[in-house]
XYZ file of C-alpha atoms in Angstrom:
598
model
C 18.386 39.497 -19.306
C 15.026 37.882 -18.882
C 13.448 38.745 -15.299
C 11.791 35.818 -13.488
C 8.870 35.864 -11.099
C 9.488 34.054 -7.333
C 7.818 31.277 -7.854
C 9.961 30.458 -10.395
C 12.789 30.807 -9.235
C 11.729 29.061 -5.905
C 10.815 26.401 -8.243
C 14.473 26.089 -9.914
C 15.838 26.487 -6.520
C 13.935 23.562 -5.619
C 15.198 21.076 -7.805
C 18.762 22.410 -7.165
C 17.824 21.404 -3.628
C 16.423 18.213 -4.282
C 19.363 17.228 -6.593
C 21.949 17.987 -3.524
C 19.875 16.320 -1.229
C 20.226 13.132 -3.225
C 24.058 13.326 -3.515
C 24.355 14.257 -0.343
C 22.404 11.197 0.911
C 24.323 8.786 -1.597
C 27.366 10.411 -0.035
C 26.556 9.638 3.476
C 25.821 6.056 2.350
C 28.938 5.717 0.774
C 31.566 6.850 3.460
C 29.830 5.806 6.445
C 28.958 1.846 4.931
C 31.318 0.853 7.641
C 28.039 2.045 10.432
C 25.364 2.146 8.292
C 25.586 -1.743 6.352
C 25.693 -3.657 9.896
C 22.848 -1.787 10.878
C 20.891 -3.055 7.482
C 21.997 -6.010 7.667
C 20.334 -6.686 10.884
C 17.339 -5.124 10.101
C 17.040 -7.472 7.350
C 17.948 -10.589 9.680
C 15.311 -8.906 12.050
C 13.013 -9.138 9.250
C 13.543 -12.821 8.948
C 13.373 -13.827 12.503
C 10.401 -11.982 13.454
C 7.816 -14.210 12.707
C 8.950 -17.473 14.328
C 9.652 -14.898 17.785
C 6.512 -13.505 17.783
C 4.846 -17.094 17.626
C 7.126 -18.498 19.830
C 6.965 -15.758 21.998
C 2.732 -16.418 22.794
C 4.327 -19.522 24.542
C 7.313 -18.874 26.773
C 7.632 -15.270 26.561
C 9.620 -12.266 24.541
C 13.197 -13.251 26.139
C 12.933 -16.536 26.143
C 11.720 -16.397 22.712
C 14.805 -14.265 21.285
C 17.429 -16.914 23.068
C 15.808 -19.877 22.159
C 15.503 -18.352 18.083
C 19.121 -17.198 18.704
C 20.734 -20.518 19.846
C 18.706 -22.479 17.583
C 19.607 -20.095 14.380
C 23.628 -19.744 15.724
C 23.565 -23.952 15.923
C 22.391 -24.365 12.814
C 24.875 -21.665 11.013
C 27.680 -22.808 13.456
C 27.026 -26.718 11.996
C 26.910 -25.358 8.584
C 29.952 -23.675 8.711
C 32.019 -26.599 10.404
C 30.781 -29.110 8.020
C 31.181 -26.761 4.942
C 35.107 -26.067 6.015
C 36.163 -29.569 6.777
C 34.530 -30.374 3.384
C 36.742 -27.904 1.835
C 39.378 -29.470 3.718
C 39.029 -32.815 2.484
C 38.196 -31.153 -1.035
C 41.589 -29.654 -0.591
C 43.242 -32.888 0.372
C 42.246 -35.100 -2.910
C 42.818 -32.439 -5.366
C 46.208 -34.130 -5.955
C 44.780 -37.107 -6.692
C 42.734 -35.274 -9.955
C 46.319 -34.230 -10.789
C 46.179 -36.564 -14.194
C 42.740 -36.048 -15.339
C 43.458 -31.972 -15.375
C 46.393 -32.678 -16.839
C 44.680 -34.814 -19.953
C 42.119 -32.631 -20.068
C 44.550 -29.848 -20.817
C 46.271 -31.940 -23.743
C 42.993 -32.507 -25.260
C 42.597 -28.814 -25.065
C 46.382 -27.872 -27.061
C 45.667 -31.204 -29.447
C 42.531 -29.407 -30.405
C 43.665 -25.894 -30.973
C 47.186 -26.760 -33.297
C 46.904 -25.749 -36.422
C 43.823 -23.270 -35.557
C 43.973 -19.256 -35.884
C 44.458 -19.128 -32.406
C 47.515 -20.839 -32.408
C 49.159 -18.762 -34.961
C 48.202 -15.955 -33.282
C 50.198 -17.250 -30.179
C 53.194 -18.193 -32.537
C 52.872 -14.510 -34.020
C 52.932 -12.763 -30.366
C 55.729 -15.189 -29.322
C 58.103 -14.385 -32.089
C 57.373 -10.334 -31.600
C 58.429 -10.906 -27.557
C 61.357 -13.103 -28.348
C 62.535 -9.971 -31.041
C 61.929 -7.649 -28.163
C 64.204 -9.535 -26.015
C 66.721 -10.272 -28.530
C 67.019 -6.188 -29.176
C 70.162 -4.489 -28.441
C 71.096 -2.697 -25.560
C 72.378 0.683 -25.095
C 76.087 0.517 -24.568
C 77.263 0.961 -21.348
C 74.184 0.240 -19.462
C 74.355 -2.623 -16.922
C 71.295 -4.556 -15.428
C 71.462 -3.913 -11.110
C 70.303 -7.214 -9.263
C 67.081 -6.508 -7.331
C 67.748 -7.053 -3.787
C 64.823 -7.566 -1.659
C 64.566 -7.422 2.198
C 62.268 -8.648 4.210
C 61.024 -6.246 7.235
C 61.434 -8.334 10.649
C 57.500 -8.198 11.557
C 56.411 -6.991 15.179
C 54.341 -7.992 17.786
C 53.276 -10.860 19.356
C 53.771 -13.596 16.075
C 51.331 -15.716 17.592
C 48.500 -14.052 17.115
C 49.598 -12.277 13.908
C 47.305 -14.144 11.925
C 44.306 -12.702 13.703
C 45.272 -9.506 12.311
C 43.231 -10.210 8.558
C 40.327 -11.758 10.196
C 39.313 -9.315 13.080
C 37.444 -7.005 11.239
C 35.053 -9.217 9.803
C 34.638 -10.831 13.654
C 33.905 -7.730 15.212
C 31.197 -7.111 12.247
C 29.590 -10.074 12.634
C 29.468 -9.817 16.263
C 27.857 -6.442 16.147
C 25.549 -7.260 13.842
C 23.976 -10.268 16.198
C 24.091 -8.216 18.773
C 22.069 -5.563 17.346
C 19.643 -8.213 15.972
C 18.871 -9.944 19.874
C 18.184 -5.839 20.687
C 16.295 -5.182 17.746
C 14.279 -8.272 18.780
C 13.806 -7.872 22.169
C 12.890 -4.002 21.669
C 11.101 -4.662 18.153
C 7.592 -3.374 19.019
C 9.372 -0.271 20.876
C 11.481 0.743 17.730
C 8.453 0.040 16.098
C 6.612 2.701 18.263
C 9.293 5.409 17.969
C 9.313 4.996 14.422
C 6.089 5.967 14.171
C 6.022 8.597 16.759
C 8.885 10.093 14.811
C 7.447 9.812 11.299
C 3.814 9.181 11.789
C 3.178 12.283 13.393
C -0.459 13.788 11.852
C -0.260 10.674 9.100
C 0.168 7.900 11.739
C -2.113 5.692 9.017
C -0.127 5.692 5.914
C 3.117 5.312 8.267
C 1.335 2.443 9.702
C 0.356 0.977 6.665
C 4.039 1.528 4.785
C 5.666 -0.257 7.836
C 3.076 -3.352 7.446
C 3.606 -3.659 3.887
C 7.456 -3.055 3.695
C 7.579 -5.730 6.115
C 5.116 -7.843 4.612
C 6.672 -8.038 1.469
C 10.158 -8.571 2.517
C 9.543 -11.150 4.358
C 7.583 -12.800 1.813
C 10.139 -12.052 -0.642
C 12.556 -13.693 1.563
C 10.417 -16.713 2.218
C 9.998 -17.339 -1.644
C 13.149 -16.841 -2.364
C 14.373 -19.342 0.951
C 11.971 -21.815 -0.321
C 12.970 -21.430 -4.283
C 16.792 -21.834 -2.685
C 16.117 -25.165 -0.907
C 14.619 -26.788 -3.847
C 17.162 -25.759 -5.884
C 19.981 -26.912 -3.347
C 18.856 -30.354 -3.018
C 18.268 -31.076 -6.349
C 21.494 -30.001 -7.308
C 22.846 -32.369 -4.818
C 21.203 -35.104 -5.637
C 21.871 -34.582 -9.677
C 25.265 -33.919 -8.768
C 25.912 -37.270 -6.341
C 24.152 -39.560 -9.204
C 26.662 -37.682 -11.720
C 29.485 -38.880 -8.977
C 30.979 -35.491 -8.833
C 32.546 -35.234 -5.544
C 31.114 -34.108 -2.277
C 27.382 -32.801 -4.305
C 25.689 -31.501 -0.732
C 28.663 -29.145 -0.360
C 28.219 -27.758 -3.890
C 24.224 -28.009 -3.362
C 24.439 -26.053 0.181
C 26.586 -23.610 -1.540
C 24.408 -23.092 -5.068
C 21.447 -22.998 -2.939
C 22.918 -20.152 -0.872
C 24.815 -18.116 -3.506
C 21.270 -17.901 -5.507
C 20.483 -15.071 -2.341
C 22.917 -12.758 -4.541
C 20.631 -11.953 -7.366
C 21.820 -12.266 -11.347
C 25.796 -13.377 -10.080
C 25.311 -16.073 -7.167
C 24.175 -18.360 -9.613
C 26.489 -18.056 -11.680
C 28.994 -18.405 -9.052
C 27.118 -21.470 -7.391
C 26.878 -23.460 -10.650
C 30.576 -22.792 -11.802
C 32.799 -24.076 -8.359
C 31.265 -27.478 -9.033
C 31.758 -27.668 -13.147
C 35.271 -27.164 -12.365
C 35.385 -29.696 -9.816
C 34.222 -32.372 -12.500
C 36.270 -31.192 -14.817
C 39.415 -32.041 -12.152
C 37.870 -34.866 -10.813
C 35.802 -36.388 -13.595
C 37.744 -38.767 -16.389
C 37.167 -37.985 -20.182
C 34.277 -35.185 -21.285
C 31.167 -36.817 -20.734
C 30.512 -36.381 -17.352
C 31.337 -32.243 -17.432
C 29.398 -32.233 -20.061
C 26.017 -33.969 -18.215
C 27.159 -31.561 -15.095
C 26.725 -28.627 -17.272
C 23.188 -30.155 -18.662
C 22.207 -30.686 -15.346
C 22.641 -27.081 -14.214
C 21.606 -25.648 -17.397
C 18.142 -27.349 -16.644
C 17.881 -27.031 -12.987
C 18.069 -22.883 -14.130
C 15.115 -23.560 -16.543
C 13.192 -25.194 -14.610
C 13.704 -22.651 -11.540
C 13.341 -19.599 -12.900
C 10.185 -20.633 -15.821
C 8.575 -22.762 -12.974
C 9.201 -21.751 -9.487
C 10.115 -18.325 -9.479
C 6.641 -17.996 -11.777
C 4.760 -19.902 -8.912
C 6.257 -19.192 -5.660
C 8.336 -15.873 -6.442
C 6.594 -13.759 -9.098
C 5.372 -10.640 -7.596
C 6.657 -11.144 -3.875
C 8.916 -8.541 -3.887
C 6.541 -6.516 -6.185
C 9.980 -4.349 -7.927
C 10.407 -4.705 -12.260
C 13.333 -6.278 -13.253
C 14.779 -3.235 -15.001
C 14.415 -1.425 -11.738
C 16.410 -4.238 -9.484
C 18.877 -5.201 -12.053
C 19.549 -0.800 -11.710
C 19.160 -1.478 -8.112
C 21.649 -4.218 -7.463
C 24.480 -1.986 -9.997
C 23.663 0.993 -6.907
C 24.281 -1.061 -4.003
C 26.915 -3.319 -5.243
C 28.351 0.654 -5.901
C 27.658 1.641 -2.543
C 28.680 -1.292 -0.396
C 30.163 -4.062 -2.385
C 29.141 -7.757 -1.813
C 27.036 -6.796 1.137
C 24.763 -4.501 -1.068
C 24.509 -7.061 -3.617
C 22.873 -9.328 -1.050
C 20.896 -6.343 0.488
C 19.918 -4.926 -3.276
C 16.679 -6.572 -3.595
C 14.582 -6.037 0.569
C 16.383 -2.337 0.112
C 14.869 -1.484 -3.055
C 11.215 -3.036 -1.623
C 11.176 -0.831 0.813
C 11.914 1.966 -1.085
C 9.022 0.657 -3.864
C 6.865 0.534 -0.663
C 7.835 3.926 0.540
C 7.212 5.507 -3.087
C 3.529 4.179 -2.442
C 2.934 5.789 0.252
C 4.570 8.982 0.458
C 3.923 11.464 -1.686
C 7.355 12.916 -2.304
C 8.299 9.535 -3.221
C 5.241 8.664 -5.619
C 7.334 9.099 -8.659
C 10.540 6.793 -7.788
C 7.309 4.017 -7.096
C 5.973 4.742 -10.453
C 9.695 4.037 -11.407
C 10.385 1.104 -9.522
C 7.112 -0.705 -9.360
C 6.109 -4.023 -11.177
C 2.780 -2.838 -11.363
C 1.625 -1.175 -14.639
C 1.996 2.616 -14.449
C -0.765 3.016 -17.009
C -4.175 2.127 -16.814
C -4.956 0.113 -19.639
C -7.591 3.074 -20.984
C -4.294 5.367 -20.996
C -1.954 2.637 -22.602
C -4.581 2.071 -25.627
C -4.932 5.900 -25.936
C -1.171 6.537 -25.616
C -0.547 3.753 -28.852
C -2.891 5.728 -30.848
C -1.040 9.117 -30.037
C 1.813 7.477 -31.023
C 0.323 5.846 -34.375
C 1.021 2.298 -33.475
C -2.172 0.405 -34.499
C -0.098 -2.531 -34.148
C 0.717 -2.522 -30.272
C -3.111 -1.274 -29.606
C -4.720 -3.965 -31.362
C -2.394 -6.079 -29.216
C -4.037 -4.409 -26.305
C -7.453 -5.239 -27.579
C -6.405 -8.645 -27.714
C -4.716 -9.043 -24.713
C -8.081 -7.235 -22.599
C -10.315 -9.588 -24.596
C -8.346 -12.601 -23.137
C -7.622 -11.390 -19.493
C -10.976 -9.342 -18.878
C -14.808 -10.057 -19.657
C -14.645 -9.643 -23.558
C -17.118 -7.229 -23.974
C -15.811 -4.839 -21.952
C -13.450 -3.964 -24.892
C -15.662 -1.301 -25.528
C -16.400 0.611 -22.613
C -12.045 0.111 -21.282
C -10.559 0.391 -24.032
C -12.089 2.086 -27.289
C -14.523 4.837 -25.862
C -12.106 6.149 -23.073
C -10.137 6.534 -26.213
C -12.705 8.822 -28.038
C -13.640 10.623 -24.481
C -9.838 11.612 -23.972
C -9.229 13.054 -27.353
C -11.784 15.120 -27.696
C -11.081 16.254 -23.751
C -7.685 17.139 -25.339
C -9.162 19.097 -28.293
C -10.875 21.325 -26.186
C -8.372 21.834 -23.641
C -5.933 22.566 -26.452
C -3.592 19.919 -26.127
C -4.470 18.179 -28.857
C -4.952 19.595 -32.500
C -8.030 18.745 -34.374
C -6.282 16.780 -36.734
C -4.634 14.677 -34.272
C -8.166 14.009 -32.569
C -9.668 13.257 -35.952
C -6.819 10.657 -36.185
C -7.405 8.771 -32.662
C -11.310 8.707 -34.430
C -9.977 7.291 -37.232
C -8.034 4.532 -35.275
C -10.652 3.951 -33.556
C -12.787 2.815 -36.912
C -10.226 0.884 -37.981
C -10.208 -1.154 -35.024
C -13.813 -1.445 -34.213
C -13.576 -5.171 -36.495
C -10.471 -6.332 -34.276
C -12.808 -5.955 -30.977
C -15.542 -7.581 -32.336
C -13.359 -10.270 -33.757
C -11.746 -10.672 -30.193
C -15.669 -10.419 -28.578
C -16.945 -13.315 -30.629
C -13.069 -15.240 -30.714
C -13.635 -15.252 -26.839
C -17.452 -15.319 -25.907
C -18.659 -17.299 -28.859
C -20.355 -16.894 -31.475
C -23.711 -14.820 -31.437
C -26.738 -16.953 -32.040
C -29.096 -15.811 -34.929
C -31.985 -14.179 -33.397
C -36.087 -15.776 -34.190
C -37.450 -12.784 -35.115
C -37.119 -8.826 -34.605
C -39.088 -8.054 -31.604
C -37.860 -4.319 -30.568
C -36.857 -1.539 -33.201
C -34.304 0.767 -31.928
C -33.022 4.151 -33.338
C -29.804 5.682 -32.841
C -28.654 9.037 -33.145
C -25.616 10.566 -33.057
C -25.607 14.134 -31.761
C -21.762 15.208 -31.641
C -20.554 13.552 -35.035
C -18.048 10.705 -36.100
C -17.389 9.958 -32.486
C -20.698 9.267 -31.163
C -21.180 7.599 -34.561
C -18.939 5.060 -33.798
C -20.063 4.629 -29.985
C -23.544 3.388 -31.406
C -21.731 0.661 -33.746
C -20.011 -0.591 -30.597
C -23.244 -0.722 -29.163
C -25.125 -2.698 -32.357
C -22.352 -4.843 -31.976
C -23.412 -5.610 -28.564
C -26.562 -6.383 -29.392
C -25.789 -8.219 -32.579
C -27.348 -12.117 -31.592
C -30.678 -10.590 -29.781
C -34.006 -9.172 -30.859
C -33.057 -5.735 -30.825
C -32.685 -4.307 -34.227
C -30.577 -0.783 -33.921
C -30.633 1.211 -36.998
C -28.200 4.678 -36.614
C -29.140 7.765 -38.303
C -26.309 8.789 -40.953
C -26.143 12.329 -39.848
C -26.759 14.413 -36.279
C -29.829 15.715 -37.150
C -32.076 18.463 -35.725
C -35.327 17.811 -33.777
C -37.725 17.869 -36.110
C -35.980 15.211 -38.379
C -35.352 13.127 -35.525
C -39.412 13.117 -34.981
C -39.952 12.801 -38.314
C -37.388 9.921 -38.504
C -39.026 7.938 -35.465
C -42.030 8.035 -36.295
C -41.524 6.670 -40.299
C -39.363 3.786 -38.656
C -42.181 3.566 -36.005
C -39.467 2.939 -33.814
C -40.602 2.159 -29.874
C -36.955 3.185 -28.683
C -34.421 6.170 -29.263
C -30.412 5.947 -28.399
C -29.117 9.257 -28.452
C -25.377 8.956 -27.985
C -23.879 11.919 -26.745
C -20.535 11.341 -25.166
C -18.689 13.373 -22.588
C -16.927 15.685 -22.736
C -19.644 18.044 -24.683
C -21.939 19.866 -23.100
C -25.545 18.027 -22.895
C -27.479 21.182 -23.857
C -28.297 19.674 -27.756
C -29.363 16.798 -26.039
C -31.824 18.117 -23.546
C -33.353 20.277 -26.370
C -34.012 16.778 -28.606
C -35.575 14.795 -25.812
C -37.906 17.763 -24.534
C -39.061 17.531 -28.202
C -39.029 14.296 -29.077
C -41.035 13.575 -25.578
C -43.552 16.512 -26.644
C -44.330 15.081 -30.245
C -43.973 11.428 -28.923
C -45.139 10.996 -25.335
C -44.755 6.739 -25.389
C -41.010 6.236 -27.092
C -38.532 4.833 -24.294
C -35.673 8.006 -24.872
C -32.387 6.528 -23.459
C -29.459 8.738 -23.517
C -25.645 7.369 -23.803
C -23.467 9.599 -21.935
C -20.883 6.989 -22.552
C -17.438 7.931 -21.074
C -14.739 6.561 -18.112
C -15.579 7.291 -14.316
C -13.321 9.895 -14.663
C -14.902 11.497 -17.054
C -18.468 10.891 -15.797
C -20.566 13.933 -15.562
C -23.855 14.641 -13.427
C -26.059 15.565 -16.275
C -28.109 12.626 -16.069
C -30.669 13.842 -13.738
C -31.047 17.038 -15.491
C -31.785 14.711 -18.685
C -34.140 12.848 -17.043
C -36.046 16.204 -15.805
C -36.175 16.569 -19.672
C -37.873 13.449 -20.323
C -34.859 10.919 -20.567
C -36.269 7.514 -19.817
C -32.773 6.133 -18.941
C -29.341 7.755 -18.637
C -26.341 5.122 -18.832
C -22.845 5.247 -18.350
C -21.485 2.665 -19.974
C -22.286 0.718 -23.220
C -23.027 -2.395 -20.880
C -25.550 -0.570 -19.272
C -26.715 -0.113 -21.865
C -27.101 -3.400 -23.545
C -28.269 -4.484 -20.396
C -31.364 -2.179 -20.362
C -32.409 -2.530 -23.684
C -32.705 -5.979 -23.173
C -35.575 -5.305 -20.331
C -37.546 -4.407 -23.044
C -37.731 -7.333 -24.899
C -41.046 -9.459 -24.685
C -39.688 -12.742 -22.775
C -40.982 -14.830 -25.360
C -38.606 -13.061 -28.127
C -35.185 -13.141 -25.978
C -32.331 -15.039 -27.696
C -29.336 -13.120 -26.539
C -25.898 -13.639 -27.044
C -24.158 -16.080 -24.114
C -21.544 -13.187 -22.980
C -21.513 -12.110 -19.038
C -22.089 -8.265 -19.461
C -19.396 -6.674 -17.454
């Protein structure tokens, strides 16, 4: 039997832990939704509400504020609701009078289907239930009436109709009460809450509480917003159709879209039935369902990408999970709660470190960095999907910052890997090789998006590269003669990583004014030093630049030890780069490329 140290078995015991903590919380939810939902749901109308109190409340004060928001929110709902049920009423009323058209649309219906598959698969089930009755019984058995009694009911029968509808009263009751309190007490809540949870981190709870409630009740105001247009245009395409009372059926799509993926649904179907009742012939169905059909189009490809995308700041993957939980948890009331729940807990996964993970989860934002999504295609062999990146960076980003995001963060990460034995030397010779083979896509997507490079008057400044740590750095110095493809500089890369003496003897037959030594991180920048103290001894006037080329990350503090050596200039980045070389063109020679160096 294996033995196992403490920590690791406080470390399985852990997870144990943390997996009954999370049914035990999921529990809780679920048996004690009858306490636990009102009190949501009026933190979510407390949401809402608190921005008209607080700027009514500058003018007549924090009671008067509540009562006035109060009376003017229960008038408005109260209206609502009286004109929606005497609507229904009428509704209710005329639906005798659509009597005939049902009824002919139903003939059309049987007309259309004799003679189809479906049909004889009616006839076929008809027959097999007409054999069934037809069996034989056993002899001797007898078929008992079924007498049924009807219990004399108790009480007082006056008021036994309040019986069904009490519950839902009292629930609605308590939940405006709790929302006046929670208004007139919001900023000491507020204060407790952070006493109780800020204590020692009284920032990040301060900031968690400002950005949960900033976003819901953004999300909430989109969405409102988004509602209302949909709602009246649905009314007024449904009262130019002439289906039947449209502002009922445009108050009610307007307010079912609150319950995410199924309110529409709901909303658009109550009134395609009603023209189908009240509407002679097909046509006019027909141009309701059009008209619904676009009004979804246009709202969800045009509004919800202008007013709505990125308000509440959750994936769709994660809410569409989110609304299955709730719905799970509390029924109809958690599938109009899923989406300011699950912001918060996005918000909370921000800023709490226990939490960080179910943000990563949850979160619309990317939970790569694009360096680390181009890197992680090439570990996974899909040049396909990286090039895409290239594309995609060239488009959304300066272009030639391909380089110095995308491509050499690649290089600088395998070769991390490599030495930290994570990655096999084969597989780092294979993110190289990538790398090659995409070098031509970046360039394409450089000059596709910048322009082309203008041809250059004349070679003014001769530059020589050399590439100390092999393929790698070899490649960094074409990125960089790409760069500089279009201007005076001419940059001519030794073939091999040579020692010091060829490198002397190499400048000096090219009588070049300039050296590049690439050198990227993570390799130690001992070769380096040793080249430019002897290339500065033998040549005292050649401008030695050094690329130590990699991510912030990954940037090292060699440079001033490099420059003790006799480095003229240590960059970072292959823009730096560029940009310096350039300094050292005569003025009258310039013709440079027309791309904004990032």
């Amino acid at each position: 039997m294996p033995a196992f140290t403490l920590d690791e078995i406080l470390s399985r015991l852990k997870g144990w832990v943390t997996f009954a903590g999370c049914v035990l919380i999921v529990t809780v939810l679920y048996w004690a939704q009858t306490v636990i939902v009102p009190i949501a749901l009026a933190l979510l109308l407390t949401f809402v509400l608190n921005p008209p109190v607080t700027w009514l409340e500058r003018r007549i004060g924090n009671v008067p504020a509540v009562l006035a928001i109060g009376l003017v929110v229960g008038s408005l709902l109260g209206l609502a609701g009286w004109g929606f049920l005497r609507q229904v009423d009428h509704l209710a009323d005329d639906l005798p009078r659509y009597r005939g058209n049902i009824l002919a649309k139903v003939a059309d219906i049987r007309g259309a289907g004799k003679g189809s598959s479906v049909e004889r698969i009616q006839q076929t089930l008809d027959q097999i239930k007409t054999g069934l009755d037809q069996a034989p019984r056993p002899r001797g058995s007898v078929t008992q009436p079924i007498i049924v009694q009807q219990e004399p009911a108790g009480g007082f029968l006056g008021i036994a109709w309040l019986g069904p509808i009490m519950g839902p009263i009292s629930k609605a009751a308590l939940v405006v009460t709790m929302v006046i309190f929670m208004l007139l007490e919001r900023r000491d809540l507020r204060d407790r809450l952070l006493g109780l949870l800020g204590q020692g981190q009284l920032a990040v709870t301060t900031k968690a509480f400002e950005e949960a409630g900033a976003r819901v009740s953004r999300q909430l105001l989109m969405q409102s917003l988004v509602n209302v247009i949909y709602g009246v245009s649905a009314a007024i395409g449904l009262a130019l159709l002439g289906v039947p009372y449209p502002f009922v059926w445009g108050a009610i799509g307007g307010g079912l879209r609150f319950i995410p993926y199924v309110g529409p649904i709901i909303g658009a179907g109550a009134p395609i039935l009603v023209s189908l009742a009240a509407m002679p012939g097909w046509a006019g169905p027909l141009a309701v369902i059009a008209l619904f059909v676009a009004l979804e189009l246009v709202t969800n490809l045009v509004l919800e990408t202008r007013l709505y995308a990125g308000a509440a700041g959750v994936s769709q993957v994660a809410l569409l999970v989110s609304v299955a939980f709730w719905t799970f948890l509390w029924g109809p009331l958690g599938l109009l709660m899923a989406t300011p729940l699950t912001v918060c807990l996005v918000v909370m996964g921000k800023h709490v470190p226990g939490l960080r993970a179910l943000g990563t989860l949850m979160s619309d934002t990317p939970a790569l960095a694009p360096e680390y999504g181009y890197y992680q295609r090439l570990l996974a062999h899909d040049i396909g999907e990286a090039a895409d990146l290239i594309d995609r960076h060239g488009r959304t980003e300066t272009p030639t910052s391909v380089y110095d995001a995308l491509l050499l963060p690649a290089l600088n990460y395998a070769e991390r890997d490599r030495l930290e034995q994570r990655l096999s030397v084969e597989e780092r010779d294979l993110v190289i090789a990538s790398t090659r083979e995409l070098l031509p896509d970046a360039a394409e997507v450089i000059r596709r998006q910048a322009g082309p490079a203008p041809a250059a008057r004349d070679t003014a400044v001769r530059v020589l590269g050399c590439a100390i740590g092999g393929v790698s750095d070899e490649i960094a110095l074409a990125m960089l003669a790409d760069l500089l493809s279009g201007t005076p500089i001419a940059l001519e890369a030794l073939p091999l990583p040579p020692t010091a003496t060829d490198l002397v003897t190499a400048v000096r037959t090219a009588r070049a004014s300039i050296v590049v030594i690439a050198d990227l991180p993570p390799s130690a920048p001992s070769k380096t030093r040793h080249l430019v103290k002897r290339l500065r001894a033998a040549l005292p006037d050649v401008k030695i630049v050094v690329g130590r080329w990699a991510p912030p990350i990954m940037t090292d503090e060699n440079g001033q030890l490099l420059k003790q050596a006799g480095a003229t200039f240590v960059a970072s980045t292959l823009s730096e780069t560029r940009a310096y070389l350039l300094t050292l063109v005569p003025d009258d020679a310039r013709a440079t490329r027309p791309v904004a160096v990032a």
